[in-house]
Each structure stands twice: as C-alpha cells, then as structure tokens.
Coordinates of C-alpha atoms in Angstrom, one line a residue:
Chain A
M1 CA -15.8 11.6 -13.2
T2 CA -12.8 13.4 -12.0
R3 CA -10.8 12.6 -15.2
P4 CA -12.3 14.3 -18.2
N5 CA -9.1 13.9 -20.1
L6 CA -9.6 10.2 -20.6
P7 CA -10.6 9.1 -24.1
E8 CA -13.9 7.6 -25.1
P9 CA -14.4 3.9 -23.9
T10 CA -13.9 2.5 -27.4
E11 CA -10.6 4.3 -27.9
F12 CA -9.6 3.5 -24.3
A13 CA -10.3 -0.2 -25.0
R14 CA -8.3 -0.1 -28.2
R15 CA -5.3 1.3 -26.3
I16 CA -5.4 -1.2 -23.5
R17 CA -5.8 -4.1 -25.9
A18 CA -2.7 -3.0 -27.7
H19 CA -0.7 -2.6 -24.4
A20 CA -1.8 -6.0 -23.2
L21 CA -0.8 -7.7 -26.5
R22 CA 2.7 -6.1 -26.3
M23 CA 3.1 -6.9 -22.6
V24 CA 2.1 -10.6 -23.1
H25 CA 4.3 -10.9 -26.1
A26 CA 7.3 -9.3 -24.4
A27 CA 6.9 -11.4 -21.3
K28 CA 5.9 -14.6 -23.1
A29 CA 3.1 -14.7 -20.7
S30 CA -0.4 -16.3 -20.7
H31 CA -4.0 -15.2 -20.4
I32 CA -4.3 -12.8 -23.3
G33 CA -7.6 -14.3 -24.3
G34 CA -9.2 -13.5 -21.0
C35 CA -7.6 -10.0 -21.1
L36 CA -9.1 -9.1 -24.4
S37 CA -12.6 -10.4 -23.5
M38 CA -12.8 -7.9 -20.6
A39 CA -11.2 -4.9 -22.3
D40 CA -14.5 -3.1 -23.0
I41 CA -15.7 -3.8 -19.5
L42 CA -12.6 -2.1 -18.0
A43 CA -12.8 0.7 -20.5
V44 CA -16.3 1.6 -19.5
L45 CA -15.6 1.2 -15.7
Y46 CA -12.5 3.3 -15.7
T47 CA -13.6 6.1 -18.1
R48 CA -17.3 6.4 -17.1
I49 CA -18.2 4.7 -13.9
L50 CA -15.6 4.5 -11.1
R51 CA -15.1 7.4 -8.9
L52 CA -11.3 7.2 -8.5
D53 CA -8.6 9.7 -8.4
P54 CA -5.1 8.5 -9.4
A55 CA -3.7 11.5 -7.4
E56 CA -5.3 10.0 -4.3
P57 CA -5.6 6.3 -4.8
Q58 CA -6.4 5.6 -1.2
A59 CA -9.2 8.1 -0.8
A60 CA -11.6 6.7 1.8
N61 CA -14.7 7.4 -0.2
R62 CA -13.4 6.0 -3.5
D63 CA -15.3 3.4 -5.4
R64 CA -13.6 0.0 -5.3
F65 CA -12.8 -2.3 -8.2
V66 CA -11.8 -5.8 -7.2
L67 CA -10.4 -7.9 -10.0
S68 CA -11.2 -11.4 -8.9
K69 CA -10.0 -13.1 -12.2
G70 CA -6.4 -12.1 -11.1
H71 CA -4.8 -13.8 -14.0
A72 CA -6.1 -11.2 -16.4
T73 CA -3.5 -8.8 -15.2
A74 CA -1.9 -7.4 -18.3
I75 CA -5.1 -5.6 -19.3
M76 CA -5.6 -4.4 -15.7
Y77 CA -2.1 -2.9 -15.4
A78 CA -2.6 -1.3 -18.9
T79 CA -5.9 0.2 -17.7
L80 CA -4.3 1.7 -14.6
A81 CA -1.4 3.1 -16.6
E82 CA -3.8 4.7 -19.1
C83 CA -5.6 6.3 -16.1
G84 CA -2.4 7.8 -14.8
F85 CA -1.8 5.6 -11.7
F86 CA 1.7 5.1 -13.0
S87 CA 3.6 5.7 -16.3
L88 CA 3.0 3.6 -19.4
A89 CA 6.7 3.0 -19.5
E90 CA 6.4 0.9 -16.4
L91 CA 4.3 -1.7 -18.3
D92 CA 7.6 -2.7 -20.0
T93 CA 8.6 -4.4 -16.7
Y94 CA 5.6 -6.7 -16.8
C95 CA 6.7 -10.1 -15.4
R96 CA 10.4 -9.1 -15.5
D97 CA 12.8 -10.1 -12.7
G98 CA 12.2 -7.7 -9.7
S99 CA 9.2 -6.0 -11.1
I100 CA 6.1 -5.4 -9.0
F101 CA 4.0 -6.1 -12.1
T102 CA 3.5 -9.8 -11.4
G103 CA 1.6 -12.2 -13.6
H104 CA -1.3 -12.4 -11.2
V105 CA -2.5 -9.0 -10.1
S106 CA -0.6 -7.4 -7.2
H107 CA -1.6 -4.8 -4.7
A108 CA 1.9 -3.5 -4.8
V109 CA 0.8 -1.8 -8.0
P110 CA -0.9 1.6 -7.5
G111 CA -4.6 1.4 -8.1
V112 CA -4.9 -2.3 -7.5
E113 CA -7.1 -2.9 -4.5
V114 CA -6.3 -6.5 -3.8
S115 CA -4.0 -9.3 -5.0
T116 CA -5.9 -12.2 -6.4
G117 CA -5.1 -15.1 -8.6
S118 CA -6.4 -18.0 -6.6
L119 CA -9.9 -18.0 -7.9
G120 CA -13.0 -17.4 -5.8
H121 CA -11.4 -14.8 -3.5
G122 CA -12.5 -11.5 -4.9
L123 CA -16.2 -11.6 -4.2
P124 CA -16.1 -12.1 -0.5
I125 CA -13.5 -9.3 -0.2
A126 CA -15.7 -7.1 -2.3
I127 CA -18.7 -7.9 0.0
G128 CA -16.6 -6.8 3.0
M129 CA -15.7 -3.6 1.3
A130 CA -19.4 -3.0 0.4
L131 CA -20.4 -3.6 4.0
A132 CA -17.8 -1.2 5.3
A133 CA -18.8 1.5 2.7
R134 CA -22.4 1.2 3.7
S135 CA -21.5 1.4 7.3
A136 CA -19.5 4.6 6.7
G137 CA -22.4 6.1 4.7
R138 CA -20.1 7.4 2.0
G139 CA -22.1 6.1 -0.9
A140 CA -19.1 4.3 -2.4
R141 CA -19.8 1.4 -4.7
V142 CA -17.9 -1.8 -5.1
F143 CA -17.4 -3.5 -8.5
C144 CA -16.1 -7.1 -8.7
L145 CA -15.1 -8.8 -11.9
L146 CA -15.4 -12.6 -12.0
S147 CA -14.5 -15.0 -14.8
D148 CA -17.0 -17.6 -15.8
G149 CA -14.7 -20.5 -15.0
E150 CA -14.1 -18.9 -11.6
C151 CA -17.8 -19.5 -10.8
D152 CA -16.9 -23.2 -10.2
E153 CA -15.4 -22.1 -6.9
G154 CA -17.8 -22.6 -4.0
S155 CA -16.6 -19.5 -2.1
N156 CA -18.3 -17.4 -4.8
W157 CA -21.6 -19.1 -4.0
E158 CA -21.2 -18.4 -0.3
G159 CA -21.0 -14.7 -1.3
I160 CA -23.7 -14.9 -3.8
L161 CA -26.0 -16.2 -1.1
F162 CA -24.9 -13.6 1.4
A163 CA -25.0 -10.3 -0.5
P164 CA -28.8 -10.2 -1.3
H165 CA -29.6 -11.3 2.2
H166 CA -27.9 -8.2 3.4
K167 CA -29.4 -6.0 0.6
L168 CA -25.9 -4.9 -0.5
D169 CA -27.1 -2.6 -3.3
N170 CA -23.8 -0.9 -3.5
L171 CA -22.2 -4.1 -4.8
C172 CA -22.0 -5.0 -8.4
V173 CA -20.6 -8.2 -9.8
I174 CA -19.6 -8.4 -13.5
V175 CA -19.1 -11.8 -15.0
D176 CA -16.8 -11.9 -18.0
F177 CA -18.8 -14.7 -19.6
N178 CA -16.5 -15.7 -22.5
K179 CA -17.6 -19.3 -22.3
I180 CA -14.1 -20.8 -22.3
Q181 CA -12.2 -21.9 -19.2
S182 CA -8.7 -23.3 -19.0
F183 CA -9.3 -26.8 -20.2
G184 CA -12.3 -26.5 -22.4
S185 CA -15.6 -24.7 -22.8
V186 CA -17.6 -23.9 -19.8
A187 CA -20.4 -26.0 -21.1
E188 CA -18.1 -29.0 -21.3
V189 CA -16.1 -28.6 -18.1
L190 CA -18.8 -27.6 -15.6
N191 CA -21.9 -26.1 -17.1
L192 CA -23.2 -22.9 -15.5
D193 CA -26.6 -22.9 -17.2
P194 CA -29.1 -21.6 -16.5
F195 CA -26.7 -18.9 -15.3
A196 CA -28.9 -15.9 -15.1
E197 CA -31.7 -17.9 -13.4
K198 CA -29.3 -19.0 -10.7
W199 CA -28.4 -15.5 -9.8
K200 CA -32.1 -14.5 -9.9
A201 CA -33.0 -17.3 -7.6
F202 CA -30.4 -16.1 -5.2
G203 CA -32.0 -12.7 -5.2
W204 CA -29.8 -10.6 -7.4
Q205 CA -30.7 -7.8 -9.8
V206 CA -29.6 -9.5 -13.0
E207 CA -28.6 -7.6 -16.2
E208 CA -27.5 -9.7 -19.2
I209 CA -25.8 -7.8 -22.0
D210 CA -23.3 -8.0 -24.7
G211 CA -20.0 -7.3 -22.9
H212 CA -18.5 -5.5 -25.9
D213 CA -21.4 -3.0 -26.2
V214 CA -20.0 0.0 -24.5
A215 CA -23.3 1.8 -24.4
A216 CA -25.0 -1.2 -22.7
L217 CA -22.2 -1.5 -20.3
E218 CA -22.4 2.2 -19.4
R219 CA -26.2 1.9 -18.9
V220 CA -26.1 -1.1 -16.6
L221 CA -23.0 -0.2 -14.6
G222 CA -24.2 3.4 -14.2
G223 CA -27.4 2.0 -12.7
V224 CA -25.7 0.8 -9.6
P225 CA -27.1 0.9 -6.9
A226 CA -30.2 -0.5 -8.4
P227 CA -33.6 1.0 -7.3
S228 CA -34.6 -2.5 -6.3
G229 CA -32.2 -2.3 -3.4
R230 CA -30.5 -5.5 -4.4
P231 CA -26.9 -6.2 -5.4
T232 CA -26.5 -6.2 -9.2
V233 CA -24.9 -8.9 -11.4
V234 CA -24.0 -8.0 -14.9
I235 CA -23.7 -11.1 -17.0
A236 CA -21.5 -9.8 -19.8
H237 CA -21.5 -12.1 -22.8
T238 CA -18.0 -11.7 -24.3
V239 CA -15.7 -13.3 -26.7
K240 CA -12.5 -14.8 -25.5
G241 CA -9.7 -13.1 -27.5
K242 CA -12.0 -10.4 -28.7
G243 CA -10.6 -8.1 -31.4
V244 CA -7.9 -10.5 -32.7
S245 CA -9.4 -12.8 -35.3
F246 CA -7.0 -15.7 -34.7
M247 CA -7.5 -15.6 -31.0
E248 CA -11.3 -15.3 -30.8
N249 CA -12.9 -18.3 -29.2
K250 CA -9.7 -20.3 -29.2
L251 CA -8.8 -22.2 -26.1
E252 CA -5.1 -22.1 -26.8
W253 CA -4.9 -18.3 -26.4
H254 CA -5.7 -18.8 -22.7
Y255 CA -2.0 -19.9 -22.6
R256 CA 0.0 -18.8 -25.7
S257 CA 1.8 -15.6 -26.2
P258 CA 2.0 -14.3 -29.8
S259 CA 5.1 -14.6 -31.9
D260 CA 6.6 -11.4 -33.5
E261 CA 4.5 -12.0 -36.7
L262 CA 1.3 -12.7 -34.9
L263 CA 1.8 -9.8 -32.6
A264 CA 2.1 -7.5 -35.6
Q265 CA -1.1 -8.9 -37.1
A266 CA -2.9 -8.7 -33.7
L267 CA -1.9 -5.1 -33.2
A268 CA -3.1 -4.2 -36.7
E269 CA -6.4 -5.9 -36.0
V270 CA -7.0 -4.0 -32.8
G271 CA -6.0 -0.8 -34.5
A272 CA -2.8 0.0 -32.9
Chain B
M1 CA -12.1 -18.4 28.3
R2 CA -15.0 -17.8 25.8
T3 CA -16.7 -15.5 28.2
T4 CA -13.6 -13.7 29.2
F5 CA -12.9 -13.1 25.5
I6 CA -16.2 -11.6 24.7
E7 CA -16.2 -9.4 27.8
S8 CA -12.7 -8.2 26.9
L9 CA -13.7 -7.7 23.3
S10 CA -16.8 -5.7 24.3
Q11 CA -14.6 -3.5 26.4
A12 CA -12.2 -2.9 23.6
A13 CA -15.1 -2.2 21.2
S14 CA -16.5 0.4 23.6
E15 CA -13.2 2.2 23.3
N16 CA -12.6 1.7 19.6
P17 CA -15.5 2.2 17.2
D18 CA -13.6 0.5 14.4
I19 CA -13.8 -3.0 16.0
W20 CA -16.1 -5.5 14.3
L21 CA -17.0 -9.1 15.1
L22 CA -18.0 -11.7 12.6
C23 CA -19.1 -15.2 13.5
G24 CA -19.6 -18.3 11.4
D25 CA -23.0 -19.2 13.0
L26 CA -21.3 -20.4 16.1
G27 CA -21.1 -18.8 19.5
Y28 CA -24.6 -19.3 20.9
S29 CA -24.9 -18.1 24.4
V30 CA -21.5 -16.5 24.2
L31 CA -21.6 -13.7 21.6
E32 CA -25.0 -12.3 22.3
P33 CA -23.8 -9.5 24.7
F34 CA -21.5 -8.1 22.0
A35 CA -24.3 -8.4 19.3
A36 CA -26.7 -6.6 21.6
K37 CA -24.3 -3.8 22.4
F38 CA -22.8 -3.3 19.0
P39 CA -25.5 -4.4 16.4
E40 CA -23.9 -2.3 13.7
R41 CA -20.5 -4.0 14.1
Y42 CA -21.7 -7.6 14.5
L43 CA -22.5 -10.0 11.7
N44 CA -23.4 -13.7 11.6
I45 CA -22.0 -14.6 8.2
G46 CA -23.6 -18.0 8.2
V47 CA -21.9 -21.4 8.0
A48 CA -19.5 -20.1 5.4
E49 CA -16.0 -19.6 6.7
Q50 CA -14.3 -18.8 3.3
N51 CA -16.8 -16.0 2.8
M52 CA -16.3 -14.9 6.5
A53 CA -12.5 -14.7 6.1
G54 CA -12.8 -12.8 2.8
I55 CA -15.4 -10.4 4.1
A56 CA -13.2 -9.8 7.1
A57 CA -10.3 -8.9 4.8
G58 CA -12.5 -6.5 2.8
I59 CA -13.8 -4.8 5.9
A60 CA -10.3 -4.6 7.4
L61 CA -8.9 -3.2 4.1
S62 CA -11.5 -0.4 4.5
G63 CA -9.9 0.7 7.8
K64 CA -11.5 -1.5 10.4
T65 CA -10.3 -4.1 12.9
V66 CA -12.2 -7.3 12.4
F67 CA -12.5 -10.3 14.7
I68 CA -13.7 -13.6 13.2
Y69 CA -14.9 -16.3 15.6
S70 CA -15.8 -19.9 15.3
I71 CA -14.8 -23.4 16.6
G72 CA -11.4 -24.9 16.2
N73 CA -10.7 -25.9 12.7
F74 CA -13.5 -23.9 11.0
P75 CA -12.1 -20.3 11.0
T76 CA -8.6 -21.7 10.5
L77 CA -8.2 -24.7 8.3
R78 CA -11.5 -24.4 6.4
C79 CA -10.5 -21.0 5.1
L80 CA -6.7 -21.3 5.2
E81 CA -6.1 -19.9 1.8
Q82 CA -8.3 -16.9 2.5
L83 CA -6.2 -16.3 5.6
R84 CA -3.0 -16.6 3.6
N85 CA -3.9 -14.5 0.6
D86 CA -6.7 -12.2 1.6
V87 CA -5.6 -11.5 5.2
C88 CA -1.9 -12.1 5.7
Y89 CA -0.6 -11.1 2.2
H90 CA -2.4 -7.8 2.5
G91 CA -1.5 -7.3 6.1
A92 CA -5.3 -6.9 6.8
D93 CA -6.2 -6.2 10.4
V94 CA -8.1 -9.4 11.0
K95 CA -8.1 -11.4 14.2
V96 CA -8.9 -15.1 13.9
V97 CA -10.4 -16.4 17.2
A98 CA -10.8 -20.1 17.5
V99 CA -12.5 -21.6 20.5
G100 CA -12.0 -25.2 21.5
A101 CA -8.2 -25.7 21.6
G102 CA -7.0 -29.2 21.5
Y103 CA -9.5 -31.6 23.0
A104 CA -11.8 -28.9 24.5
Y105 CA -14.7 -30.3 22.4
G106 CA -13.7 -33.7 23.5
S107 CA -16.7 -35.9 23.1
Q108 CA -17.6 -34.2 19.7
G109 CA -15.0 -36.2 18.0
Y110 CA -11.9 -35.7 15.8
T111 CA -13.6 -33.1 13.4
H112 CA -13.9 -30.8 16.4
H113 CA -10.5 -31.4 17.9
A114 CA -8.0 -28.6 17.1
L115 CA -4.7 -30.4 17.1
E116 CA -2.8 -28.8 14.2
D117 CA -4.2 -25.3 14.1
A118 CA -1.6 -23.4 16.1
G119 CA 1.3 -24.8 14.0
I120 CA -0.6 -24.2 10.7
M121 CA -1.5 -20.6 11.7
S122 CA 2.1 -20.0 12.8
M123 CA 3.3 -20.9 9.3
L124 CA 1.3 -18.0 7.8
P125 CA 3.6 -15.0 7.2
G126 CA 3.0 -11.9 9.1
I127 CA 0.5 -13.3 11.7
E128 CA 0.9 -13.3 15.4
V129 CA -0.1 -16.4 17.3
F130 CA -1.4 -16.4 20.9
V131 CA -2.2 -19.5 22.9
P132 CA -3.3 -18.2 26.4
C133 CA -3.1 -20.6 29.3
D134 CA -5.7 -19.0 31.5
P135 CA -8.5 -16.4 31.5
Q136 CA -6.3 -13.5 32.6
E137 CA -4.1 -14.1 29.6
V138 CA -7.2 -14.2 27.3
R139 CA -8.0 -10.7 28.6
A140 CA -4.5 -9.5 27.9
A141 CA -4.4 -11.1 24.5
T142 CA -7.7 -9.7 23.4
H143 CA -6.6 -6.2 24.3
L144 CA -3.2 -6.7 22.8
I145 CA -4.4 -7.9 19.4
A146 CA -7.3 -5.4 19.3
G147 CA -4.6 -2.7 19.1
S148 CA -1.8 -4.4 17.2
G149 CA -2.9 -3.5 13.7
K150 CA -1.7 -6.9 12.5
P151 CA -3.2 -10.2 11.6
S152 CA -3.5 -12.4 14.7
Y153 CA -4.6 -15.8 15.8
L154 CA -6.0 -16.3 19.2
R155 CA -6.5 -19.9 20.3
L156 CA -9.0 -20.2 23.1
S157 CA -10.0 -23.3 25.1
R158 CA -13.6 -23.3 26.2
Q159 CA -14.8 -22.7 29.7
G160 CA -13.9 -23.1 33.3
E161 CA -10.2 -22.9 33.0
P162 CA -8.6 -21.6 36.2
N163 CA -6.2 -18.7 36.5
L164 CA -2.7 -19.9 36.9
G165 CA 0.1 -18.1 38.7
T166 CA 0.3 -14.4 39.3
A167 CA -0.8 -11.5 37.1
V168 CA 0.2 -11.2 33.5
T169 CA 2.7 -8.5 32.8
D170 CA 3.7 -8.8 29.1
L171 CA 1.9 -11.5 27.2
R172 CA 4.7 -11.5 24.5
K173 CA 7.1 -12.7 27.2
P174 CA 7.3 -16.2 28.7
R175 CA 5.5 -16.2 32.0
I176 CA 7.0 -17.9 35.1
L177 CA 4.2 -20.0 36.5
R178 CA 6.4 -21.8 39.0
E179 CA 10.0 -21.0 39.9
G180 CA 12.6 -23.8 39.3
R181 CA 15.8 -23.9 37.2
D182 CA 16.9 -27.5 36.8
I183 CA 14.0 -29.0 34.9
V184 CA 12.0 -26.4 33.1
I185 CA 8.7 -27.2 31.6
L186 CA 7.6 -24.8 28.8
A187 CA 3.9 -25.1 28.3
S188 CA 1.4 -23.4 26.0
G189 CA -2.4 -23.2 26.7
P190 CA -4.5 -24.5 29.6
I191 CA -2.5 -27.7 29.6
A192 CA -0.1 -25.6 31.6
S193 CA -2.2 -26.6 34.7
R194 CA -1.0 -30.2 34.1
A195 CA 2.6 -29.0 33.9
L196 CA 2.1 -27.5 37.3
E197 CA 0.7 -30.8 38.7
A198 CA 3.6 -32.7 37.2
A199 CA 6.1 -30.2 38.6
E200 CA 4.6 -30.5 42.0
A201 CA 4.9 -34.3 41.9
L202 CA 8.5 -34.1 40.8
A203 CA 9.4 -31.5 43.4
G204 CA 8.1 -33.9 46.0
R205 CA 10.8 -36.3 44.9
G206 CA 13.4 -33.6 45.2
G207 CA 13.5 -32.1 41.7
D208 CA 13.9 -28.4 41.1
V209 CA 11.2 -28.0 38.5
G210 CA 10.0 -24.7 37.0
V211 CA 7.0 -24.1 34.7
V212 CA 7.0 -21.4 32.2
G213 CA 4.0 -20.4 30.2
V214 CA 4.7 -19.6 26.5
S215 CA 1.5 -18.1 25.3
C216 CA 2.9 -16.0 22.4
L217 CA 4.1 -18.7 19.9
K218 CA 4.7 -16.1 17.2
P219 CA 6.8 -14.1 17.5
L220 CA 8.5 -16.4 19.9
D221 CA 10.7 -14.5 22.3
E222 CA 13.7 -16.7 21.9
A223 CA 16.0 -14.6 24.0
A224 CA 13.6 -14.7 27.0
I225 CA 13.1 -18.5 26.6
R226 CA 16.9 -19.0 26.5
D227 CA 17.1 -16.9 29.7
A228 CA 14.4 -19.0 31.4
V229 CA 16.2 -22.2 30.7
R230 CA 19.8 -21.0 31.2
D231 CA 20.5 -23.3 34.2
A232 CA 18.4 -26.2 33.1
S233 CA 19.7 -29.7 32.5
L234 CA 16.4 -30.7 30.9
I235 CA 13.8 -28.7 28.9
V236 CA 10.4 -30.2 28.5
T237 CA 7.7 -28.7 26.2
L238 CA 4.1 -29.5 26.8
E239 CA 1.2 -28.7 24.5
E240 CA -2.3 -29.7 23.6
H241 CA -1.4 -30.0 20.0
I242 CA 0.7 -32.3 17.8
L243 CA 4.5 -31.8 18.2
R244 CA 5.0 -30.9 14.6
G245 CA 4.7 -27.2 14.0
G246 CA 3.7 -26.4 17.6
L247 CA 5.6 -25.3 20.7
F248 CA 8.1 -28.2 20.6
S249 CA 9.0 -27.4 16.9
M250 CA 9.5 -23.8 17.7
V251 CA 11.6 -24.2 20.8
A252 CA 13.7 -26.9 19.2
G253 CA 14.2 -24.7 16.2
A254 CA 15.2 -21.8 18.4
F255 CA 17.9 -23.9 20.1
A256 CA 19.1 -25.6 17.0
G257 CA 21.9 -23.2 16.4
D258 CA 23.2 -23.2 20.0
A259 CA 26.6 -24.9 20.5
T260 CA 25.6 -26.2 23.9
R261 CA 22.1 -26.7 25.1
P262 CA 20.2 -29.0 27.4
P263 CA 18.1 -31.8 25.8
V264 CA 14.5 -30.9 24.8
T265 CA 11.8 -33.4 25.4
G266 CA 8.5 -32.7 23.6
I267 CA 5.2 -33.9 25.0
G268 CA 2.1 -33.4 22.9
I269 CA -0.7 -35.2 21.3
P270 CA 0.3 -38.1 19.0
E271 CA -0.7 -37.6 15.3
Q272 CA -3.9 -39.4 14.7
G273 CA -4.1 -39.9 10.9
G274 CA -6.3 -42.7 9.9
K275 CA -7.2 -43.6 13.4
T276 CA -10.7 -43.2 14.8
S277 CA -10.8 -41.4 18.2
S278 CA -13.1 -42.6 21.0
A279 CA -15.6 -40.4 22.7
G280 CA -14.5 -38.8 25.9
S281 CA -14.2 -35.6 27.9
R282 CA -11.2 -33.4 27.3
E283 CA -9.6 -34.8 30.5
A284 CA -10.1 -38.4 29.4
L285 CA -8.8 -37.8 25.9
L286 CA -5.7 -36.0 27.3
D287 CA -5.1 -38.9 29.6
A288 CA -5.5 -41.4 26.8
A289 CA -3.0 -39.4 24.7
G290 CA -0.4 -39.6 27.4
L291 CA -0.9 -36.2 28.8
S292 CA -2.0 -37.1 32.3
A293 CA 0.1 -35.5 35.1
G294 CA 1.4 -38.9 36.0
A295 CA 2.4 -39.7 32.4
I296 CA 4.1 -36.4 32.1
V297 CA 6.1 -37.2 35.2
A298 CA 7.0 -40.6 33.8
R299 CA 8.2 -39.1 30.5
I300 CA 10.3 -36.6 32.4
E301 CA 11.8 -39.3 34.6
Q302 CA 12.7 -41.3 31.5
A303 CA 14.4 -38.3 29.9
L304 CA 16.3 -37.6 33.1
A305 CA 17.5 -41.2 33.2
K306 CA 18.9 -40.8 29.7
R307 CA 20.6 -37.6 30.5

C-alpha cells in the first residue's frame, strides 16, 4: 500500500459510517442501509488491498474499483475523502444543488472509476477493464462490488458466464449480500439461492464469508488473483444497516433518512 | 460494405495498436481476417450485447479504441442503456458498428430490419452518427471514427452496394452526388442510389434535380446543407429508416428557425407497429414501402403540384 497513514480497517469503517450517516441526514437522501452494510468491505479494500494513489488517480497501472451498486454513494464518497482524493469538507455538498456529489455515484468525483446507478452495468465494465489490464501485462486487478438485489439483472449473468471462460483471474466480484432489496427480502422478491452454487457452476473461485469480518475480508481479497486461475467472487454476508440498531435488517432504511434525534443515536452507536 | 469495413479496420489497426474489435457472435465469413491478423485484439463476446457494450466501455476507459460489431438492432437497441450510460456518459472511445441497415436483411423479417436505429443512436448525447451511402464512404468513415476519440455509430448496409459519384473528400460534409439546384434530394445510406434513379427520371421530364448524400447525421452540417439547397424550390429527404428521428427530422429541425425556406418532403419507411411484414428481398420490401424510384418520382411530382 502506498498510504501507510490510513487507519486500521475497523477505525476507517467507523469513520465512513459516521460520514455517510451525516451526509444522508443532511441531504435527506436514501440508501443508508446499503451503505452501512458495505462499510467494512470498503474499509478493507481501501486501507489494505487496492493499489491506488490519490496523488495520481489516473495512473495506468492502478487497481480498479467499480461500484456497481451505484446508489450506495454516500459511503463511497466518504471513503474517497478519507483516502485523500478530496477534502472531507466537500462531503457537505452531497446531493446539494450544483454539486458533483450526486446521489448515484458519479465519475466527476476524483477516485470514482465509473458512474453507475442503473443496476447490472458495473460487472461488464469491470470485465473490460480486467481484459485491458491483462493485455497490458501490468498486473492490475479489478474489484467490482454488486448488491444482492442487483443480481436480478440479466446483464450480470452474461458477465458471470464470460469471465471464467476467459480465465480472468485478475477480476474479483464482491457481493454485498445483505438479503434485503428495495421492496422486500431477496428470498421473497426473487430468490438467489443456492447462490454460491450458481457461481461455482459458472466456474468462479467462490469465497463465502462474514462481510463484517475485516480479517476474513483481508484474507480473501488479498488472495486475488487466485492460484486456481479463475475469477473470484466473494459472497459477503452482511447486515443491512449494520452498526445502527434501529436500522439493522429493516427494509425502510433503504429509503429513509434519519431525523436529528435518530442521527444522534446512530452516530453514538457507530462510535462517532 | 461489410468487407470494405473490415479491410479498412484492419488497415487502421495495423497503424494503431490500441484498436480492438468485439463481436456479438455475428460476422461469420466477414471478421475472420481481422481475427487472424490481430488475435490479441479480437474477442467474440458471445450472444450477449449488454455485456459486449459494457466490456467495450471498460476496455475503452483503459485507453483503447474499441469497435463492437453485430447486426442491426443487436449492438444498438438491445444494449441501448449500456451505450447511453457506460459509453456516452463516460465519453468512452467505443464505435458501434451495425450491419444490415434498413431492409438489408430483407427476408429475415422485422426483427432483423433496422428501421429506427439511426434516430435512436442520434439521440444519445456525445455520439457521432455516420450512415455511408457507398463503400468508399465506409472506408472514409472507418478511418475517421478510428481516430476521432469519441463514441460513434456506423450504420452499414450489407454487401454489393455500388460506389456512387466521385471520390469522398470530407465525410462530415454533404456530398454532391448529382448537380442540380431546383429540386434537391438529400439522401442518407445506399438508398441514395434510388435517389439518383429518380433524379434521372425527373431530369428527363425537364426538372433540374440534384442529389446530395448526407452521410454524417450527427453532427449535421446544417450550414453546408443550407448552402446545398440555397436555390431549391423543393427539398426532398430520402432514407431507409422511419421519418421520425432520422434524416427528415434532422433536416426539418435544422430549417425550423428559418424565416423563408422551401418545403421539405420526407420519404422514408412507414412505421410498422403491430403489422407483420412479408418476406422479401431488400429491393422488394423497399418497393412495397413506397421507396421504388417510380414511387419517389410520383411523391416528388405530387409535392411539386402543391408548391
């Protein structure tokens, strides 16, 4: 890593959870539940795994991170601010008139590789980046974060079929498997089970872990590219709204933003 | 046109090691020479156009120039949102190449007829749209887009189209295919050959009829078109495409703000929603759609009578 000054993943995750809560509250925005579920994944990626340099965000040999669940943008911007891609103060403009910090992730923001928000777009783009990186022989890796509900989109399955066929071992998909999509539980809306078996049948190296276990995340994400020569999928079992008791596993926090009182309680619970 | 395209692309790729070609499992007997020459830069993505367009964006965002190739509606409508978001929104250097313009795959039926593609592609922000009328324009277009650094759409017909008129100078400019100033037919694509036939017939009856190829639909060179029709008493647009969104819409839109202008008659393919199409060659389907040279002449004479 080129940034030894970054805190430990657990502390990093605490900070970005707090930023995201404040941002969503101030902007009266949605998607805090899906932000909190992936906080530990981002913390490990950005403090331990990704070879990125905020001083040179377009370096040709950088690792790529593609956020396919583009709605989880508050936590993404918070992560990039904590890494030094821009100042923390800029987070205050989140979703404000004229701000580049849009409610679905925008490539106008330094450190963001691609704009997403329409689901099912990130993985094919990540595959293209992995093909280009392999062709260039630079050893760069591409990480792509999907939501579970997003796996309803057929375009993902085109990519899931493609990547193992081409032995794209420099590609790693992480599924933030928090079990709740926008209108109900994944099991109710469109069941993904048996999820790991589906990926295995398509030829992926499958890792299934607790998505809040930073040591496990560091182990599996640090194992890319896998010795098997296959693309890796990390099925990260997470809790929607993780870290805030009244948000955990609650569908409504896909949409709601906390009141002043609830914000104070949430910040206290995440340790801000 | 297909063969000219792949020859031109191979030449461009010889000069530029950053050019890639992706296909959606279509292009048998056409793409093989490129694949054989540049195996590292050729990929058959499979029958998965959304994936193909997204992958193309990812490769392009890594510094490459990526061509994606398939038939008619597949690399366009099937993956429209990928083209909008992944390609155009990011300004990714992706070239969408669709073969089978209009009725080129005539007997294959409506699913294989590209009748709305050029208009829909033109609506995407930041893309350039080329509808060449003959093989020499295909060559010019391929080299132009290979070096433009922008998203592009290249609409090809299929095979056997003749070269029309003299050499191409600047593909972005309207191209005079036949001199004539009173009635000016603006045509896009290989249907321009029927415009020439119609103009010949009208000239035989004493009309002063010009034919201008408009092969760059976007950006449309409005000033040059205005110049080409400066003396006209009737403008006719002709396209192998529905009128809505195509050449007619663009030309009519360009003239909308002019205080005085000649009338514009649009000739294209009628919208076909909910109607089954019959089998037939491209030529037969064009005739059935009212785009025979004789029918074009009749439409122009009607318009002249109303003038």
